[in-house]
Short mmCIF file of C-alpha atoms (C1' of nucleotides) in Angstrom, two decimals:
data_model
loop_
_atom_site.label_atom_id
_atom_site.label_comp_id
_atom_site.label_asym_id
_atom_site.label_seq_id
_atom_site.Cartn_x
_atom_site.Cartn_y
_atom_site.Cartn_z
CA MET A 5 22.34 14.27 3.76
CA THR A 6 18.81 13.69 4.78
CA SER A 7 18.35 10.38 3.50
CA ALA A 8 21.42 8.45 4.24
CA GLY A 9 21.68 7.15 7.96
CA THR A 10 20.01 9.93 9.70
CA PRO A 11 17.22 8.42 11.96
CA ALA A 12 13.83 9.86 12.87
CA HIS A 13 13.97 13.44 14.17
CA GLY A 14 17.03 15.41 14.10
CA THR A 15 19.63 12.78 15.38
CA ARG A 16 19.57 14.35 18.88
CA HIS A 17 22.93 13.00 19.94
CA GLY A 18 23.97 14.37 23.23
CA ARG A 19 27.84 14.79 22.35
CA THR A 20 28.90 12.44 25.01
CA GLY A 21 28.56 8.53 25.06
CA ARG A 22 29.33 5.76 22.73
CA PRO A 23 28.41 7.15 19.12
CA ARG A 24 25.99 5.25 16.86
CA SER A 25 27.64 2.96 14.28
CA ALA A 26 27.47 4.52 10.94
CA GLU A 27 28.28 1.20 9.49
CA ALA A 28 25.10 -0.36 11.17
CA ASP A 29 22.99 2.18 9.46
CA ARG A 30 24.43 1.36 6.02
CA ALA A 31 23.99 -2.41 6.92
CA ILE A 32 20.44 -1.84 8.00
CA LEU A 33 19.42 0.09 4.96
CA ASP A 34 21.08 -2.44 2.67
CA ALA A 35 19.23 -5.28 4.33
CA THR A 36 15.97 -3.44 4.00
CA ARG A 37 16.26 -3.21 0.25
CA ASP A 38 17.42 -6.75 0.02
CA ALA A 39 14.34 -7.81 2.09
CA LEU A 40 12.05 -5.66 -0.06
CA VAL A 41 13.24 -7.42 -3.28
CA GLU A 42 12.90 -10.90 -1.80
CA LEU A 43 9.86 -10.39 0.39
CA GLY A 44 7.97 -7.41 -0.80
CA TRP A 45 6.54 -4.76 1.46
CA SER A 46 3.77 -6.88 3.05
CA LYS A 47 5.97 -9.72 4.27
CA LEU A 48 8.98 -7.71 5.29
CA THR A 49 9.59 -7.73 9.04
CA LEU A 50 11.79 -5.66 11.25
CA GLY A 51 13.18 -8.85 12.86
CA ASP A 52 14.19 -10.18 9.52
CA VAL A 53 15.73 -6.96 8.47
CA ALA A 54 17.81 -6.95 11.79
CA ALA A 55 18.93 -10.54 11.28
CA ARG A 56 20.13 -9.81 7.67
CA ALA A 57 21.79 -6.68 8.78
CA GLY A 58 23.71 -8.64 11.46
CA VAL A 59 22.14 -6.23 14.12
CA ALA A 60 20.04 -6.82 17.09
CA LYS A 61 16.33 -5.91 16.71
CA THR A 62 16.51 -3.38 19.43
CA THR A 63 19.29 -1.41 17.63
CA LEU A 64 16.63 -0.97 14.77
CA TYR A 65 14.04 0.24 16.93
CA ARG A 66 16.21 2.81 18.42
CA ARG A 67 16.85 4.55 15.18
CA TRP A 68 13.58 4.19 13.28
CA ALA A 69 9.90 4.35 14.73
CA GLY A 70 8.98 1.54 12.48
CA LYS A 71 8.61 -0.07 9.06
CA ASN A 72 7.29 2.95 7.29
CA GLU A 73 10.11 5.29 8.27
CA LEU A 74 12.73 2.52 7.81
CA VAL A 75 11.63 1.82 4.15
CA VAL A 76 11.32 5.61 3.26
CA ASP A 77 14.79 6.18 4.07
CA ALA A 78 15.88 3.02 2.29
CA VAL A 79 14.23 3.95 -0.88
CA ALA A 80 15.15 7.45 -0.49
CA ALA A 81 18.77 6.62 -0.93
CA LEU A 82 17.97 5.14 -4.31
CA PHE A 83 16.41 8.33 -5.49
CA ASP A 84 19.52 10.27 -4.25
CA GLU A 85 21.78 8.05 -6.25
CA HIS A 86 19.86 7.74 -9.52
CA LEU A 87 17.91 11.06 -10.27
CA GLU A 88 19.82 13.87 -12.13
CA LEU A 89 18.89 16.06 -15.10
CA PRO A 90 21.68 16.57 -17.72
CA ASP A 91 20.87 18.99 -20.27
CA ARG A 92 19.88 17.15 -23.31
CA GLY A 93 19.47 20.30 -25.44
CA GLY A 94 15.63 20.68 -25.53
CA LEU A 95 12.51 20.65 -23.48
CA GLN A 96 11.13 17.41 -24.92
CA ALA A 97 14.41 15.44 -24.68
CA ASP A 98 14.75 16.68 -21.09
CA VAL A 99 11.27 15.38 -20.33
CA GLU A 100 11.96 12.14 -22.02
CA GLY A 101 15.04 11.76 -19.94
CA VAL A 102 13.65 12.34 -16.60
CA VAL A 103 10.58 10.24 -17.44
CA ARG A 104 12.99 7.30 -18.35
CA GLN A 105 15.17 7.80 -15.26
CA PHE A 106 12.00 7.86 -12.88
CA ALA A 107 10.57 4.85 -14.71
CA ALA A 108 14.00 2.81 -14.30
CA LEU A 109 13.73 3.48 -10.61
CA LEU A 110 10.14 2.38 -10.50
CA GLU A 111 10.94 -0.68 -12.34
CA ARG A 112 13.22 -1.86 -9.51
CA PRO A 113 11.37 -4.40 -7.35
CA GLU A 114 12.46 -2.54 -4.23
CA THR A 115 10.84 0.72 -5.24
CA LYS A 116 7.96 -0.93 -7.04
CA THR A 117 6.59 -2.69 -3.91
CA ALA A 118 7.60 -0.03 -1.36
CA LEU A 119 6.71 3.29 -2.85
CA MET A 120 3.00 3.19 -3.10
CA ALA A 121 2.99 1.14 0.20
CA VAL A 122 4.32 3.90 2.22
CA VAL A 123 2.38 6.73 0.20
CA ALA A 124 -0.85 4.77 1.19
CA GLU A 125 0.39 4.74 4.76
CA SER A 126 1.12 8.33 4.72
CA THR A 127 -2.43 9.38 4.08
CA ARG A 128 -3.13 8.50 7.79
CA ASP A 129 0.14 9.73 9.03
CA PRO A 130 1.20 13.32 8.37
CA ALA A 131 4.79 13.05 9.93
CA LEU A 132 5.30 10.17 7.47
CA ARG A 133 4.00 12.17 4.48
CA GLU A 134 6.35 15.07 5.42
CA ARG A 135 9.29 12.61 5.62
CA ILE A 136 8.51 11.30 2.13
CA ARG A 137 8.25 14.93 0.86
CA THR A 138 11.45 16.01 2.05
CA ALA A 139 13.33 12.60 1.24
CA ILE A 140 11.72 11.74 -2.10
CA VAL A 141 9.27 14.24 -3.54
CA ASP A 142 11.17 17.41 -3.17
CA ARG A 143 14.11 16.01 -4.92
CA GLN A 144 11.87 14.99 -7.93
CA LYS A 145 10.39 18.44 -7.85
CA ALA A 146 13.65 20.11 -8.03
CA LEU A 147 14.27 18.38 -11.34
CA VAL A 148 11.04 19.87 -12.72
CA LEU A 149 11.90 23.41 -11.61
CA LEU A 150 15.30 23.05 -13.22
CA GLY A 151 14.10 21.75 -16.45
CA ARG A 152 11.61 24.62 -16.61
CA GLU A 153 14.36 27.26 -16.09
CA ARG A 154 16.26 25.70 -18.77
CA ALA A 155 13.43 25.72 -21.17
CA GLN A 156 12.58 29.34 -20.43
CA ALA A 157 16.33 30.15 -20.96
CA ARG A 158 15.97 28.41 -24.32
CA GLY A 159 12.79 30.17 -25.13
CA GLU A 160 10.80 27.20 -25.20
CA LEU A 161 8.54 28.06 -22.45
CA PRO A 162 7.02 31.46 -21.44
CA VAL A 163 8.29 33.06 -18.29
CA GLU A 164 5.39 33.41 -15.76
CA THR A 165 5.42 36.70 -13.93
CA ASP A 166 3.18 35.92 -11.13
CA PRO A 167 5.11 33.69 -8.66
CA ALA A 168 1.93 31.88 -7.46
CA ALA A 169 0.90 31.06 -10.87
CA ALA A 170 4.36 29.80 -11.69
CA ALA A 171 4.43 27.61 -8.59
CA ARG A 172 0.96 26.24 -9.57
CA THR A 173 2.11 25.39 -13.03
CA ALA A 174 5.34 23.71 -11.70
CA ASP A 175 3.08 21.55 -9.41
CA LEU A 176 0.81 20.68 -12.23
CA ILE A 177 3.63 19.60 -14.54
CA PHE A 178 5.13 17.70 -11.66
CA ASP A 179 1.89 15.82 -10.84
CA VAL A 180 1.50 14.97 -14.50
CA ILE A 181 4.94 13.57 -15.03
CA ALA A 182 5.26 11.58 -11.90
CA GLY A 183 1.71 10.66 -11.90
CA ALA A 184 1.77 9.21 -15.51
CA VAL A 185 5.04 7.34 -14.99
CA VAL A 186 3.70 5.79 -11.60
CA HIS A 187 0.25 4.93 -13.18
CA ARG A 188 1.79 3.36 -16.20
CA THR A 189 4.31 1.26 -14.14
CA LEU A 190 2.26 0.16 -11.24
CA VAL A 191 -1.48 0.26 -12.17
CA SER A 192 -1.33 -0.51 -15.94
CA ALA A 193 1.73 -2.60 -15.17
CA GLU A 194 3.24 -1.91 -18.58
CA PRO A 195 6.89 -1.01 -19.23
CA VAL A 196 7.93 2.71 -19.83
CA ASP A 197 9.87 2.01 -23.14
CA GLY A 198 11.26 4.47 -25.49
CA ALA A 199 7.99 4.82 -27.58
CA TRP A 200 6.04 5.60 -24.60
CA ALA A 201 8.31 7.98 -23.18
CA ARG A 202 8.44 9.85 -26.58
CA SER A 203 4.76 10.04 -26.91
CA PHE A 204 4.41 11.29 -23.38
CA ALA A 205 6.88 13.91 -23.59
CA ALA A 206 5.39 15.01 -27.02
CA LEU A 207 1.95 15.14 -25.42
CA LEU A 208 3.23 17.26 -22.45
CA VAL A 209 5.27 19.67 -24.45
CA GLY A 210 2.53 20.11 -26.90
CA GLY A 211 0.27 20.99 -24.01
CA LEU A 212 2.70 23.40 -22.32
CA THR A 213 3.41 25.36 -25.60
CA ALA A 214 -0.16 25.17 -27.13
CA GLY A 215 -1.55 28.15 -25.06
CA ALA A 216 1.54 30.21 -25.72
CA MET B 11 -21.86 -7.29 -11.65
CA THR B 12 -18.46 -8.10 -10.93
CA SER B 13 -17.63 -6.04 -7.87
CA ALA B 14 -20.67 -6.40 -5.66
CA GLY B 15 -20.69 -9.55 -3.69
CA THR B 16 -19.11 -12.14 -5.88
CA PRO B 17 -16.34 -13.76 -4.17
CA ALA B 18 -13.06 -14.99 -5.44
CA HIS B 19 -13.35 -17.04 -8.59
CA GLY B 20 -16.51 -17.71 -10.33
CA THR B 21 -18.63 -18.43 -7.12
CA ARG B 22 -18.46 -22.27 -7.70
CA HIS B 23 -21.97 -22.90 -6.15
CA GLY B 24 -22.92 -26.36 -6.77
CA ARG B 25 -26.70 -25.84 -7.23
CA THR B 26 -27.46 -27.74 -4.04
CA GLY B 27 -27.23 -27.00 -0.37
CA ARG B 28 -27.67 -23.80 1.62
CA PRO B 29 -26.96 -20.65 -0.49
CA ARG B 30 -24.71 -18.02 0.56
CA SER B 31 -26.34 -15.23 2.20
CA ALA B 32 -26.40 -12.08 -0.03
CA GLU B 33 -26.97 -10.06 2.91
CA ALA B 34 -23.87 -11.19 4.66
CA ASP B 35 -21.90 -10.01 1.47
CA ARG B 36 -23.33 -6.63 1.90
CA ALA B 37 -22.70 -6.35 5.43
CA ILE B 38 -19.12 -7.47 5.02
CA LEU B 39 -18.32 -5.04 2.31
CA ASP B 40 -20.03 -2.17 4.24
CA ALA B 41 -18.17 -3.05 7.38
CA THR B 42 -14.90 -3.14 5.42
CA ARG B 43 -15.53 0.33 4.26
CA ASP B 44 -16.29 1.47 7.66
CA ALA B 45 -13.29 -0.07 9.10
CA LEU B 46 -11.23 1.67 6.43
CA VAL B 47 -12.59 4.99 7.26
CA GLU B 48 -11.89 4.48 11.13
CA LEU B 49 -8.64 2.43 11.21
CA GLY B 50 -7.18 2.84 7.79
CA TRP B 51 -5.49 0.03 5.73
CA SER B 52 -2.75 -1.20 7.86
CA LYS B 53 -4.74 -1.37 10.99
CA LEU B 54 -7.66 -3.03 9.45
CA THR B 55 -7.91 -6.72 10.68
CA LEU B 56 -10.34 -9.31 9.31
CA GLY B 57 -11.44 -10.34 12.70
CA ASP B 58 -12.69 -6.65 13.34
CA VAL B 59 -14.33 -6.55 10.00
CA ALA B 60 -16.32 -9.73 10.74
CA ALA B 61 -17.29 -8.40 14.19
CA ARG B 62 -18.60 -5.28 12.67
CA ALA B 63 -20.56 -7.21 10.09
CA GLY B 64 -21.99 -9.47 12.67
CA VAL B 65 -20.47 -12.40 10.91
CA ALA B 66 -18.05 -15.22 12.03
CA LYS B 67 -14.70 -14.87 10.79
CA THR B 68 -14.74 -18.09 9.10
CA THR B 69 -17.44 -16.92 6.79
CA LEU B 70 -15.36 -14.04 5.95
CA TYR B 71 -12.46 -16.50 4.87
CA ARG B 72 -14.85 -18.74 2.93
CA ARG B 73 -15.61 -15.93 0.34
CA TRP B 74 -12.36 -14.03 0.25
CA ALA B 75 -8.82 -15.12 0.05
CA GLY B 76 -7.67 -12.31 2.36
CA LYS B 77 -7.48 -8.79 3.09
CA ASN B 78 -6.15 -7.68 -0.37
CA GLU B 79 -9.01 -9.21 -2.18
CA LEU B 80 -11.85 -8.03 0.27
CA VAL B 81 -10.72 -4.40 0.15
CA VAL B 82 -10.52 -4.53 -3.65
CA ASP B 83 -14.08 -5.68 -3.81
CA ALA B 84 -15.24 -3.05 -1.31
CA VAL B 85 -13.57 -0.20 -3.09
CA ALA B 86 -14.67 -1.27 -6.52
CA ALA B 87 -18.44 -1.03 -5.38
CA LEU B 88 -17.71 2.78 -4.93
CA PHE B 89 -16.24 2.98 -8.35
CA ASP B 90 -19.33 1.24 -9.74
CA GLU B 91 -21.77 3.82 -7.93
CA HIS B 92 -19.87 7.04 -8.66
CA LEU B 93 -18.13 6.97 -12.15
CA GLU B 94 -20.06 8.02 -15.20
CA LEU B 95 -19.38 10.28 -18.14
CA PRO B 96 -22.40 12.63 -19.07
CA ASP B 97 -21.86 14.51 -22.36
CA ARG B 98 -20.71 17.89 -21.29
CA GLY B 99 -20.57 19.10 -24.82
CA GLY B 100 -16.93 19.45 -25.35
CA LEU B 101 -13.67 17.44 -24.80
CA GLN B 102 -12.25 19.88 -22.26
CA ALA B 103 -15.36 19.81 -20.37
CA ASP B 104 -15.64 16.01 -20.38
CA VAL B 105 -12.06 15.77 -19.17
CA GLU B 106 -12.66 18.16 -16.42
CA GLY B 107 -15.76 16.23 -15.50
CA VAL B 108 -14.07 12.91 -15.27
CA VAL B 109 -11.18 14.39 -13.36
CA ARG B 110 -13.32 15.89 -10.72
CA GLN B 111 -15.37 12.66 -10.32
CA PHE B 112 -12.34 10.57 -9.89
CA ALA B 113 -10.84 13.12 -7.51
CA ALA B 114 -13.98 13.15 -5.39
CA LEU B 115 -13.67 9.31 -5.09
CA LEU B 116 -9.99 9.61 -4.11
CA GLU B 117 -10.73 12.19 -1.40
CA ARG B 118 -12.87 9.71 0.47
CA PRO B 119 -10.90 8.33 3.33
CA GLU B 120 -11.76 4.64 2.43
CA THR B 121 -10.35 4.81 -1.09
CA LYS B 122 -7.54 7.25 -0.16
CA THR B 123 -5.92 4.69 2.32
CA ALA B 124 -6.96 1.45 0.39
CA LEU B 125 -6.41 2.08 -3.33
CA MET B 126 -2.61 2.55 -3.26
CA ALA B 127 -2.18 0.02 -0.77
CA VAL B 128 -3.84 -2.77 -2.83
CA VAL B 129 -1.80 -1.57 -5.87
CA ALA B 130 1.43 -1.69 -4.15
CA GLU B 131 0.51 -5.36 -3.00
CA SER B 132 -0.61 -6.30 -6.51
CA THR B 133 3.10 -5.73 -7.80
CA ARG B 134 3.82 -9.03 -6.29
CA ASP B 135 0.55 -10.80 -6.95
CA PRO B 136 -0.58 -11.06 -10.47
CA ALA B 137 -3.90 -12.40 -9.53
CA LEU B 138 -4.69 -9.42 -7.35
CA ARG B 139 -3.55 -7.21 -10.24
CA GLU B 140 -6.05 -8.83 -12.62
CA ARG B 141 -8.72 -8.40 -9.92
CA ILE B 142 -8.01 -4.79 -9.53
CA ARG B 143 -7.99 -4.45 -13.49
CA THR B 144 -11.33 -5.97 -14.15
CA ALA B 145 -13.05 -4.48 -10.99
CA ILE B 146 -11.66 -0.92 -11.18
CA VAL B 147 -9.16 0.05 -14.07
CA ASP B 148 -11.14 -1.16 -16.91
CA ARG B 149 -14.20 0.88 -15.70
CA GLN B 150 -12.20 3.93 -15.53
CA LYS B 151 -10.60 3.10 -18.95
CA ALA B 152 -13.94 2.68 -20.59
CA LEU B 153 -14.89 6.34 -19.68
CA VAL B 154 -11.62 7.38 -21.64
CA LEU B 155 -12.65 5.31 -24.73
CA LEU B 156 -16.26 6.82 -24.42
CA GLY B 157 -14.85 10.39 -24.05
CA ARG B 158 -12.49 9.95 -27.13
CA GLU B 159 -15.34 8.70 -29.27
CA ARG B 160 -17.43 11.69 -28.52
CA ALA B 161 -14.62 14.06 -29.08
CA GLN B 162 -13.84 12.38 -32.37
CA ALA B 163 -17.48 12.62 -33.43
CA ARG B 164 -17.33 16.43 -32.57
CA GLY B 165 -14.31 16.69 -34.80
CA GLU B 166 -12.16 17.64 -31.82
CA LEU B 167 -9.88 14.61 -32.12
CA PRO B 168 -8.57 13.00 -35.11
CA VAL B 169 -9.57 9.40 -35.94
CA GLU B 170 -6.63 7.09 -35.70
CA THR B 171 -6.89 4.24 -38.48
CA ASP B 172 -4.29 2.07 -37.07
CA PRO B 173 -6.10 0.15 -34.14
CA ALA B 174 -2.83 -0.56 -32.22
CA ALA B 175 -1.84 2.92 -32.33
CA ALA B 176 -5.35 4.01 -31.31
CA ALA B 177 -5.08 1.61 -28.40
CA ARG B 178 -1.64 3.11 -27.28
CA THR B 179 -2.95 6.59 -27.44
CA ALA B 180 -5.85 5.58 -25.34
CA ASP B 181 -3.65 3.99 -22.78
CA LEU B 182 -1.42 7.03 -22.57
CA ILE B 183 -4.28 9.32 -22.15
CA PHE B 184 -5.65 7.02 -19.35
CA ASP B 185 -2.34 6.86 -17.56
CA VAL B 186 -2.05 10.64 -17.67
CA ILE B 187 -5.47 11.49 -16.29
CA ALA B 188 -5.62 8.90 -13.63
CA GLY B 189 -1.99 9.17 -12.73
CA ALA B 190 -2.01 12.98 -12.34
CA VAL B 191 -4.99 13.01 -10.08
CA VAL B 192 -3.84 10.15 -7.94
CA HIS B 193 -0.41 11.96 -7.63
CA ARG B 194 -1.99 15.18 -6.76
CA THR B 195 -4.32 13.64 -4.34
CA LEU B 196 -2.20 11.07 -2.51
CA VAL B 197 1.59 12.46 -3.09
CA SER B 198 1.35 15.93 -3.31
CA ALA B 199 -1.62 15.76 -0.88
CA GLU B 200 -3.40 18.79 -2.51
CA PRO B 201 -7.04 18.98 -3.28
CA VAL B 202 -8.20 18.86 -6.68
CA ASP B 203 -10.38 21.96 -6.93
CA GLY B 204 -11.94 23.65 -9.95
CA ALA B 205 -8.88 25.65 -10.81
CA TRP B 206 -6.63 22.65 -11.08
CA ALA B 207 -9.03 20.51 -12.89
CA ARG B 208 -9.40 23.31 -15.50
CA SER B 209 -5.56 23.87 -15.81
CA PHE B 210 -5.03 20.09 -16.15
CA ALA B 211 -7.82 19.72 -18.69
CA ALA B 212 -6.43 22.48 -20.75
CA LEU B 213 -2.83 21.04 -20.70
CA LEU B 214 -4.22 17.70 -21.77
CA VAL B 215 -6.34 18.81 -24.57
CA GLY B 216 -3.78 21.25 -25.70
CA GLY B 217 -1.21 18.27 -26.06
CA LEU B 218 -3.75 16.22 -27.65
CA THR B 219 -4.71 18.69 -30.32
CA ALA B 220 -1.33 20.41 -30.80
CA GLY B 221 0.08 17.73 -33.15
CA ALA B 222 -2.93 17.59 -35.38
"C1'" DG C 8 38.98 6.49 35.77
"C1'" DG C 9 34.34 7.96 35.72
"C1'" DC C 10 30.22 9.14 32.96
"C1'" DT C 11 27.24 8.45 29.30
"C1'" DT C 12 25.17 6.20 25.47
"C1'" DT C 13 24.87 2.37 22.34
"C1'" DC C 14 25.48 -2.38 21.65
"C1'" DG C 15 24.06 -7.45 21.49
"C1'" DC C 16 21.32 -10.71 23.69
"C1'" DT C 17 17.14 -12.75 25.80
"C1'" DA C 18 12.76 -12.85 27.27
"C1'" DC C 19 8.21 -11.54 27.44
"C1'" DG C 20 2.84 -10.24 26.85
"C1'" DA C 21 -0.04 -8.80 23.27
"C1'" DG C 22 -2.27 -9.19 18.97
"C1'" DC C 23 -3.53 -11.15 14.57
"C1'" DC C 24 -3.48 -14.81 11.27
"C1'" DG C 25 -5.66 -18.72 9.07
"C1'" DT C 26 -7.51 -23.22 10.07
"C1'" DA C 27 -9.83 -27.05 12.14
"C1'" DG C 28 -13.74 -29.17 14.31
"C1'" DC C 29 -18.18 -29.05 15.87
"C1'" DG C 30 -23.30 -28.98 15.90
"C1'" DT C 31 -27.09 -26.34 13.64
"C1'" DA C 32 -29.53 -23.96 9.75
"C1'" DA C 33 -31.14 -23.46 4.89
"C1'" DC C 34 -32.07 -25.08 0.68
"C1'" DT C 35 -32.74 -29.17 -3.12
"C1'" DG C 36 -33.88 -33.24 -5.24
"C1'" DG C 37 -36.29 -37.87 -4.93
"C1'" DC D 25 -41.14 -35.77 4.00
"C1'" DC D 26 -36.63 -37.08 4.18
"C1'" DA D 27 -31.79 -37.68 2.87
"C1'" DG D 28 -28.03 -35.28 0.92
"C1'" DT D 29 -25.39 -31.17 0.45
"C1'" DT D 30 -23.60 -26.70 1.56
"C1'" DA D 31 -23.23 -22.52 4.52
"C1'" DC D 32 -23.40 -20.78 8.93
"C1'" DG D 33 -21.74 -19.33 13.94
"C1'" DC D 34 -18.88 -20.60 17.52
"C1'" DT D 35 -14.66 -22.00 19.88
"C1'" DA D 36 -10.04 -23.13 20.03
"C1'" DC D 37 -5.57 -23.49 18.54
"C1'" DG D 38 -0.27 -23.05 16.93
"C1'" DG D 39 2.45 -19.76 14.72
"C1'" DC D 40 4.22 -15.53 13.75
"C1'" DT D 41 5.16 -10.71 14.52
"C1'" DC D 42 5.17 -6.78 17.39
"C1'" DG D 43 7.42 -3.61 20.45
"C1'" DT D 44 9.49 -3.28 25.08
"C1'" DA D 45 12.18 -4.31 29.28
"C1'" DG D 46 16.27 -5.64 31.49
"C1'" DC D 47 20.95 -7.06 31.54
"C1'" DG D 48 26.00 -6.87 30.98
"C1'" DA D 49 29.63 -5.33 27.91
"C1'" DA D 50 31.59 -2.03 24.69
"C1'" DA D 51 32.92 2.60 23.10
"C1'" DG D 52 33.46 6.96 23.21
"C1'" DC D 53 34.16 11.99 26.00
"C1'" DC D 54 35.87 14.72 30.05
#
DNA sequence: GGCTTTCGCTACGAGCCGTAGCGTAACTGG
DNA sequence: CCAGTTACGCTACGGCTCGTAGCGAAAGCC
């Protein structure tokens, strides 16, 4: 819904006039991902994207405010397609699964070069940060919340009664999981293999169940 | 040593001729940090930095290959000045301390906008990644190694006999700590306050001591 | 058929990049 | 002290990207 074509604000079509080509949206986002793979974030230009998409540069500017917004949407589509949380039967296995899924996304050259770049930009652009949050971050966080519910249903995690405290804990877990995977992949530049995912999941689950 | 003025490779001065002005190095790096604060990463231009530093643009290009390298050095100097690990008497307190120190660095507008930007660039530039590693990452990792040694001396952590396994564990801890702080600060865009640092440290220490 | 909006196209000023070329300044070795 | 070497400030330049404007044509709604 949110990620796919939908341009900047709320898609203020008046209901009259020539409608925007949905195929152009698709072509532009595809071209953006291709350009990210070939050129990387810094050398990607909107003129090049337009040419790849077979679309006039002006068309691109009518839908997206700039490079940042375009790339967020292009990358968010990948998160939509590849993030899910099948029940693997236990908390540690669920953590391992989500870690490997997220890592697989980050190993892609498109996301590798783009994700941290737009996050860096978002530190000076609240609107962009909000766009990243709704298009990418909230989807990831939903997996954390789902995983916790399951773990609580299994009796692996205690149920926190105070909703504020529960929210803080969920945020903490989210930052630890996502942060560790991002740091491992982009800063340490080491692959997230099975052994690492297992060690990390064991560490996290151990920490979560130690206090209880 | 590494971070301060020293330009790109090994500073190939022949021993003759006019020496490079050390003051110019300082002025350029200061100007770079100022420009980062005022303009942010994306709007920072080398021409502007040169003007601020009172230096010709050509001088700047003689010492640094480009924006990426310059900013890495400018930011690395901050890490040199503000990262240390006083013995706080216990593992959890040590973790809390390093978390708050790193968070304080990341709250600065210079580092906030610059650090992830150069990391994003480094995904397509091995030389840049190496520069980041030696100038920033290795310094952080040294704190982790020191903290572990102390904890082992106190008997809070087991001594791993296999050196390869010990290295893997240290890397894991490092990615978890640094990653969580970065993610909290830049992606979630929430402050690392005392409560968060305490919760995180408790989670990590709990996980590290759970298996033993 | 008239109204509205999007489309592709071309063209443009503006800004930044990275380099070249020059004359001058600073330091070293003979 | 002088010749050699290197860094410096300054100016100028071609090349690229940006983001916008203006046009006629196309594609829908009433």
